[in-house]
């Protein structure tokens, strides 16, 4: 089995606000291994981006309560010193954000920004070496004429090209883990496909593991090996990507899949939506957090509203599901029928 790159155990993150305590992440655990692509899927506010920020050590400890552990590069990010975390960033883990324009400094040439990112972990490198590295990275991410691009500023590029530059900066120190938080959401559909393809090609070349955070199951289907479905800061289901699409093992996953129109348009007709809205993270419902929206909750007496289900492995598929339905009922979700 390939080497473990990241291990997250029982991570909880909450923020105190004037309106109350926001329980953003509520006890999630997962591993990421070398070369693996993990898709983290969920609606807005499900805790995906807070999880990514916690892994990168970007959450101010004075403004949040955090518990559990995040093991990365031999350190626990939750307890490591700031200087230790700075040493991890870029080398052990790097991040690509949704909006490439805000990730780039508008006052510096793109060459300078790539070179500076390299210099952080190679302080003894010469200016010439950094220049060559920047040229090489611009070529690797597919920018035409790198020798001209290197002296240009972010506003001189299209959105897709800017995202390529952000990826070049993220990968310049060959990190073991790349976290991409909705990296294609701000881009046109055709450019989205190009960026995803680029990330997959670079993963082959650099050997990095990838965590891809998205609300888009289509993106996950394209690139992920494993998928973790989050809702209300918790893991609802975790499985191999093909298994999730063939045999979804949680009512929420089934709802998400139902709201995706087939790409080949073979399933015409109305899109299904999940009734209701995600819960307020300040006052989460008791029991299963999905129960106010779940079509199966009423068949379970009060169990769903009073007892929080824990993740368990379904022996038939190897998926993990946090639901009170029994194994046979969960396995029949993909067929749209629940057996009594
Ligand atoms: Fe629905 Fe109950 Fe399962 Fe939650 S535990 S997903 S409410 S059936």
Short mmCIF file of C-alpha atoms and ligand atoms in Angstrom, two decimals:
data_model
loop_
_atom_site.label_atom_id
_atom_site.label_comp_id
_atom_site.label_asym_id
_atom_site.label_seq_id
_atom_site.Cartn_x
_atom_site.Cartn_y
_atom_site.Cartn_z
CA UNK A 1 0.00 0.00 0.00
CA UNK A 2 1.30 3.47 -0.85
CA UNK A 3 2.59 5.77 1.85
CA UNK A 4 0.27 7.78 4.06
CA UNK A 5 0.51 11.51 3.30
CA UNK A 6 -2.21 12.88 5.56
CA UNK A 7 -4.16 11.47 8.48
CA UNK A 8 -7.09 13.42 9.92
CA UNK A 9 -8.63 12.05 13.10
CA UNK A 10 -11.85 13.22 14.75
CA UNK A 11 -11.35 16.81 13.58
CA UNK A 12 -13.69 19.34 15.13
CA UNK A 13 -13.62 23.05 14.34
CA UNK A 14 -15.98 25.67 15.76
CA UNK A 15 -16.04 29.46 15.78
CA UNK A 16 -17.62 31.76 18.32
CA UNK A 17 -19.69 34.51 16.70
CA UNK A 18 -22.08 37.13 18.05
CA UNK A 19 -24.95 34.86 16.96
CA UNK A 20 -23.58 31.76 18.67
CA UNK A 21 -21.06 28.98 18.12
CA UNK A 22 -20.70 27.87 14.49
CA UNK A 23 -19.97 24.14 14.53
CA UNK A 24 -18.23 24.02 11.16
CA UNK A 25 -16.59 20.59 11.33
CA UNK A 26 -17.94 17.94 13.68
CA UNK A 27 -15.64 14.95 14.06
CA UNK A 28 -14.39 13.87 10.65
CA UNK A 29 -11.62 11.32 10.06
CA UNK A 30 -9.90 10.34 6.81
CA UNK A 31 -6.54 9.34 5.31
CA UNK A 32 -4.89 10.37 2.07
CA UNK A 33 -2.17 8.25 0.48
CA UNK A 34 0.52 9.01 -2.07
CA UNK A 35 -0.85 9.33 -5.61
CA UNK A 36 -4.47 9.16 -4.42
CA UNK A 37 -7.16 11.70 -5.37
CA UNK A 38 -9.79 12.17 -2.70
CA UNK A 39 -12.90 14.13 -3.65
CA UNK A 40 -14.65 15.92 -0.79
CA UNK A 41 -18.20 16.72 -1.84
CA UNK A 42 -21.04 18.61 -0.22
CA UNK A 43 -23.25 21.68 -0.42
CA UNK A 44 -22.06 25.14 0.62
CA UNK A 45 -21.48 25.33 4.34
CA UNK A 46 -20.90 21.58 4.77
CA UNK A 47 -17.43 22.14 6.23
CA UNK A 48 -15.32 21.26 3.18
CA UNK A 49 -13.33 24.48 2.94
CA UNK A 50 -12.89 24.80 6.71
CA UNK A 51 -11.40 21.29 6.66
CA UNK A 52 -8.96 22.36 3.92
CA UNK A 53 -7.98 25.51 5.81
CA UNK A 54 -7.40 23.49 8.98
CA UNK A 55 -5.11 21.06 7.12
CA UNK A 56 -3.08 23.99 5.75
CA UNK A 57 -2.83 25.52 9.24
CA UNK A 58 -4.67 28.61 8.00
CA UNK A 59 -7.19 28.85 10.84
CA UNK A 60 -6.25 31.32 13.53
CA UNK A 61 -6.19 29.38 16.79
CA UNK A 62 -7.34 32.47 18.66
CA UNK A 63 -10.54 32.62 16.65
CA UNK A 64 -11.49 28.93 16.63
CA UNK A 65 -11.78 25.90 18.88
CA UNK A 66 -10.14 22.91 17.25
CA UNK A 67 -9.66 19.34 18.46
CA UNK A 68 -8.63 15.98 17.07
CA UNK A 69 -5.44 15.70 15.03
CA UNK A 70 -4.12 16.45 11.54
CA UNK A 71 -0.92 14.50 10.89
CA UNK A 72 1.05 15.93 7.98
CA UNK A 73 4.77 15.62 7.35
CA UNK A 74 5.40 14.11 10.78
CA UNK A 75 3.66 16.94 12.64
CA UNK A 76 0.23 17.50 14.09
CA UNK A 77 -0.88 20.73 12.39
CA UNK A 78 -3.25 21.48 15.29
CA UNK A 79 -0.45 21.69 17.84
CA UNK A 80 2.64 22.55 15.75
CA UNK A 81 4.41 25.91 16.05
CA UNK A 82 3.64 28.51 13.38
CA UNK A 83 7.20 28.32 12.02
CA UNK A 84 6.87 24.53 11.70
CA UNK A 85 3.62 24.94 9.78
CA UNK A 86 5.24 27.52 7.48
CA UNK A 87 7.92 24.95 6.72
CA UNK A 88 5.21 22.42 5.80
CA UNK A 89 3.29 24.76 3.50
CA UNK A 90 4.42 24.46 -0.07
CA UNK A 91 6.65 21.46 0.61
CA UNK A 92 4.27 18.98 2.28
CA UNK A 93 0.99 20.54 1.20
CA UNK A 94 -0.02 23.35 -1.12
CA UNK A 95 -3.39 24.78 -1.99
CA UNK A 96 -5.17 26.01 -5.10
CA UNK A 97 -8.13 28.28 -4.42
CA UNK A 98 -11.31 28.92 -6.38
CA UNK A 99 -10.50 32.45 -7.51
CA UNK A 100 -7.10 32.62 -9.20
CA UNK A 101 -7.11 36.42 -9.34
CA UNK A 102 -7.27 36.81 -5.58
CA UNK A 103 -4.57 34.13 -5.16
CA UNK A 104 -2.10 36.13 -7.28
CA UNK A 105 -0.41 39.40 -6.43
CA UNK A 106 -1.45 41.91 -9.12
CA UNK A 107 1.75 43.98 -8.63
CA UNK A 108 4.27 41.21 -9.34
CA UNK A 109 5.03 39.41 -12.59
CA UNK A 110 3.99 35.79 -12.63
CA UNK A 111 7.64 34.76 -12.97
CA UNK A 112 8.52 36.60 -9.77
CA UNK A 113 5.63 34.95 -7.91
CA UNK A 114 6.68 31.44 -8.93
CA UNK A 115 10.32 32.24 -8.13
CA UNK A 116 9.40 33.60 -4.68
CA UNK A 117 7.39 30.48 -3.83
CA UNK A 118 10.43 28.38 -4.80
CA UNK A 119 12.81 30.55 -2.79
CA UNK A 120 10.84 29.94 0.44
CA UNK A 121 12.03 26.33 0.45
CA UNK A 122 15.27 26.89 -1.49
CA UNK A 123 16.72 30.00 0.15
CA UNK A 124 20.19 29.34 -1.24
CA UNK A 125 19.03 29.08 -4.84
CA UNK A 126 20.43 31.67 -7.26
CA UNK A 127 18.30 34.17 -9.15
CA UNK A 128 19.19 32.41 -12.38
CA UNK A 129 18.10 29.03 -10.99
CA UNK A 130 14.78 30.47 -9.82
CA UNK A 131 14.24 32.03 -13.22
CA UNK A 132 14.81 28.68 -14.93
CA UNK A 133 12.48 26.94 -12.48
CA UNK A 134 9.76 29.53 -13.18
CA UNK A 135 10.17 29.04 -16.93
CA UNK A 136 10.00 25.28 -16.51
CA UNK A 137 6.84 25.47 -14.37
CA UNK A 138 5.11 27.81 -16.82
CA UNK A 139 5.87 25.31 -19.59
CA UNK A 140 4.66 22.38 -17.46
CA UNK A 141 1.28 24.02 -16.80
CA UNK A 142 0.87 24.68 -20.50
CA UNK A 143 1.36 28.41 -20.86
CA UNK A 144 2.33 29.26 -24.43
CA UNK A 145 5.64 31.11 -24.82
CA UNK A 146 6.85 30.88 -21.19
CA UNK A 147 9.78 33.18 -21.95
CA UNK A 148 7.31 35.98 -22.69
CA UNK A 149 4.70 35.10 -20.03
CA UNK A 150 7.28 35.15 -17.27
CA UNK A 151 7.48 38.95 -17.31
CA UNK A 152 3.75 39.57 -17.55
CA UNK A 153 1.29 40.46 -14.80
CA UNK A 154 -1.78 38.45 -13.70
CA UNK A 155 -4.29 40.84 -15.31
CA UNK A 156 -2.74 40.07 -18.71
CA UNK A 157 -4.00 36.47 -18.56
CA UNK A 158 -7.43 34.83 -18.92
CA UNK A 159 -9.05 33.12 -15.90
CA UNK A 160 -7.97 29.67 -17.07
CA UNK A 161 -4.38 30.82 -17.64
CA UNK A 162 -4.31 32.45 -14.19
CA UNK A 163 -5.44 29.19 -12.62
CA UNK A 164 -2.60 27.43 -14.47
CA UNK A 165 -0.18 29.95 -12.93
CA UNK A 166 -1.64 29.33 -9.46
CA UNK A 167 -1.13 25.59 -10.01
CA UNK A 168 2.48 26.28 -11.07
CA UNK A 169 3.08 28.19 -7.83
CA UNK A 170 1.44 25.40 -5.79
CA UNK A 171 3.55 22.67 -7.40
CA UNK A 172 6.89 24.47 -7.64
CA UNK A 173 8.16 22.84 -4.43
CA UNK A 174 6.82 19.42 -5.42
CA UNK A 175 4.41 19.07 -2.46
CA UNK A 176 3.27 15.62 -1.39
CA UNK A 177 -0.32 16.88 -1.14
CA UNK A 178 -2.19 19.36 -3.32
CA UNK A 179 -5.48 20.67 -1.95
CA UNK A 180 -7.68 22.15 -4.66
CA UNK A 181 -10.70 24.03 -3.28
CA UNK A 182 -13.29 24.39 -6.07
CA UNK A 183 -10.44 25.04 -8.55
CA UNK A 184 -12.66 25.16 -11.62
CA UNK A 185 -15.86 26.73 -10.29
CA UNK A 186 -14.99 30.23 -11.52
CA UNK A 187 -14.06 29.01 -15.02
CA UNK A 188 -15.93 28.27 -18.25
CA UNK A 189 -16.93 24.65 -18.76
CA UNK A 190 -14.35 24.01 -21.51
CA UNK A 191 -11.60 25.61 -19.44
CA UNK A 192 -12.72 23.56 -16.40
CA UNK A 193 -12.05 20.36 -18.31
CA UNK A 194 -8.61 21.59 -19.36
CA UNK A 195 -7.64 22.52 -15.80
CA UNK A 196 -8.82 19.15 -14.44
CA UNK A 197 -6.85 17.35 -17.13
CA UNK A 198 -3.80 19.45 -16.33
CA UNK A 199 -4.06 18.61 -12.62
CA UNK A 200 -4.33 14.91 -13.38
CA UNK A 201 -1.35 15.00 -15.76
CA UNK A 202 0.75 16.90 -13.23
CA UNK A 203 -0.26 14.44 -10.52
CA UNK A 204 1.24 11.67 -12.65
CA UNK A 205 4.41 13.69 -13.14
CA UNK A 206 4.85 14.99 -9.58
CA UNK A 207 3.31 12.00 -7.79
CA UNK A 208 1.35 14.25 -5.41
CA UNK A 209 -1.79 13.18 -3.62
CA UNK A 210 -4.76 15.46 -4.30
CA UNK A 211 -7.73 16.51 -2.20
CA UNK A 212 -10.31 17.97 -4.56
CA UNK A 213 -13.01 19.95 -2.81
CA UNK A 214 -16.11 20.49 -4.88
CA UNK A 215 -19.88 20.66 -4.88
CA UNK A 216 -19.84 19.10 -8.36
CA UNK A 217 -20.22 15.33 -8.53
CA UNK A 218 -19.40 15.45 -12.24
CA UNK A 219 -15.92 16.73 -11.40
CA UNK A 220 -15.49 13.99 -8.81
CA UNK A 221 -16.53 11.34 -11.33
CA UNK A 222 -13.85 12.60 -13.71
CA UNK A 223 -10.86 12.64 -11.42
CA UNK A 224 -11.30 11.14 -7.93
CA UNK A 225 -10.39 7.65 -6.69
CA UNK A 226 -12.21 7.98 -3.38
CA UNK A 227 -15.06 10.26 -2.31
CA UNK A 228 -16.10 11.62 1.05
CA UNK A 229 -19.57 13.17 1.19
CA UNK A 230 -19.92 15.86 3.86
CA UNK A 231 -23.07 17.34 5.36
CA UNK A 232 -23.29 19.66 8.36
CA UNK A 233 -19.60 19.22 9.08
CA UNK A 234 -19.84 15.43 9.21
CA UNK A 235 -19.05 12.54 6.90
CA UNK A 236 -22.23 10.99 5.58
CA UNK A 237 -20.61 8.49 3.23
CA UNK A 238 -17.12 7.56 2.16
CA UNK A 239 -16.32 5.14 -0.65
CA UNK A 240 -14.50 4.44 -3.89
CA UNK A 241 -15.78 6.73 -6.62
CA UNK A 242 -17.25 4.04 -8.85
CA UNK A 243 -18.99 2.44 -5.87
CA UNK A 244 -20.54 5.77 -4.90
CA UNK A 245 -22.04 6.24 -8.34
CA UNK A 246 -23.11 2.60 -8.76
CA UNK A 247 -24.29 1.94 -5.21
CA UNK A 248 -24.80 5.12 -3.16
CA UNK A 249 -25.14 4.10 0.46
CA UNK A 250 -26.65 7.15 2.09
CA UNK A 251 -29.93 8.99 1.44
CA UNK A 252 -28.06 12.31 1.16
CA UNK A 253 -25.71 10.90 -1.49
CA UNK A 254 -28.69 9.57 -3.36
CA UNK A 255 -30.22 13.05 -3.23
CA UNK A 256 -27.00 14.61 -4.57
CA UNK A 257 -26.81 12.08 -7.39
CA UNK A 258 -30.45 12.71 -8.25
CA UNK A 259 -29.72 16.41 -8.71
CA UNK A 260 -27.03 15.78 -11.35
CA UNK A 261 -28.27 15.58 -14.91
CA UNK A 262 -26.61 12.89 -16.99
CA UNK A 263 -23.78 14.41 -19.03
CA UNK A 264 -24.84 12.59 -22.18
CA UNK A 265 -28.37 13.93 -21.69
CA UNK A 266 -29.76 10.41 -21.73
CA UNK A 267 -31.78 11.20 -18.64
CA UNK A 268 -33.98 14.02 -19.80
CA UNK A 269 -36.68 15.48 -17.63
CA UNK A 270 -36.80 17.41 -14.39
CA UNK A 271 -33.80 17.51 -12.13
CA UNK A 272 -34.49 16.13 -8.66
CA UNK A 273 -33.62 18.42 -5.81
CA UNK A 274 -33.18 17.67 -2.12
CA UNK A 275 -36.13 19.16 -0.26
CA UNK A 276 -35.40 21.85 2.33
CA UNK A 277 -32.17 23.65 3.09
CA UNK A 278 -28.93 22.74 4.85
CA UNK A 279 -29.17 23.34 8.61
CA UNK A 280 -27.85 26.37 10.43
CA UNK A 281 -24.40 25.45 11.70
CA UNK A 282 -25.21 27.41 14.87
CA UNK A 283 -28.16 25.19 15.79
CA UNK A 284 -27.70 21.77 14.24
CA UNK A 285 -30.67 19.42 14.53
CA UNK A 286 -30.37 16.59 17.05
CA UNK A 287 -29.83 13.02 15.89
CA UNK A 288 -28.93 12.68 12.24
CA UNK A 289 -28.28 16.19 10.91
CA UNK A 290 -29.97 15.25 7.61
CA UNK A 291 -33.22 14.08 9.22
CA UNK A 292 -35.31 17.24 8.54
CA UNK A 293 -34.71 16.70 4.80
CA UNK A 294 -34.57 12.92 4.63
CA UNK A 295 -37.45 11.11 2.96
CA UNK A 296 -36.76 7.97 5.01
CA UNK A 297 -36.63 9.56 8.48
CA UNK A 298 -40.36 9.18 9.12
CA UNK A 299 -40.15 5.40 8.66
CA UNK A 300 -37.65 5.10 11.51
CA UNK A 301 -39.91 6.31 14.35
CA UNK A 302 -37.90 8.84 16.39
CA UNK A 303 -34.54 7.19 15.92
CA UNK A 304 -33.29 9.62 13.25
CA UNK A 305 -34.19 12.74 15.20
CA UNK A 306 -32.81 11.51 18.51
CA UNK A 307 -29.71 9.39 17.87
CA UNK A 308 -26.77 10.47 15.74
CA UNK A 309 -25.72 7.60 13.47
CA UNK A 310 -22.03 6.68 13.39
CA UNK A 311 -20.08 5.69 10.28
CA UNK A 312 -20.07 1.95 9.69
CA UNK A 313 -18.64 -0.20 6.92
CA UNK A 314 -21.06 -2.00 4.61
CA UNK A 315 -19.44 -5.40 4.02
CA UNK A 316 -20.87 -5.82 0.51
CA UNK A 317 -19.43 -2.62 -0.99
CA UNK A 318 -16.75 -1.57 1.51
CA UNK A 319 -18.41 1.88 1.67
CA UNK A 320 -18.79 3.67 4.98
CA UNK A 321 -22.20 5.17 5.72
CA UNK A 322 -23.60 7.13 8.67
CA UNK A 323 -27.25 6.15 8.56
CA UNK A 324 -29.69 4.16 10.71
CA UNK A 325 -31.12 2.26 7.73
CA UNK A 326 -30.00 -1.35 7.74
CA UNK A 327 -27.41 -2.67 5.27
CA UNK A 328 -29.99 -4.10 2.84
CA UNK A 329 -31.94 -0.86 2.85
CA UNK A 330 -28.80 1.18 2.20
CA UNK A 331 -27.71 -1.13 -0.61
CA UNK A 332 -31.07 -0.75 -2.29
CA UNK A 333 -30.84 3.07 -2.33
CA UNK A 334 -29.07 3.09 -5.70
CA UNK A 335 -32.02 1.24 -7.23
CA UNK A 336 -34.38 3.86 -5.82
CA UNK A 337 -36.27 1.31 -3.70
CA UNK A 338 -36.08 0.72 0.00
CA UNK A 339 -36.78 -2.83 1.14
CA UNK A 340 -38.57 -3.28 4.45
FE1 LIG B 1 -32.19 9.58 6.80
FE2 LIG B 1 -32.32 8.56 9.24
FE3 LIG B 1 -30.42 7.77 7.58
FE4 LIG B 1 -30.33 10.21 8.60
S1 LIG B 1 -30.16 8.27 9.74
S2 LIG B 1 -29.98 9.66 6.51
S3 LIG B 1 -32.47 10.72 8.68
S4 LIG B 1 -32.64 7.46 7.35
#
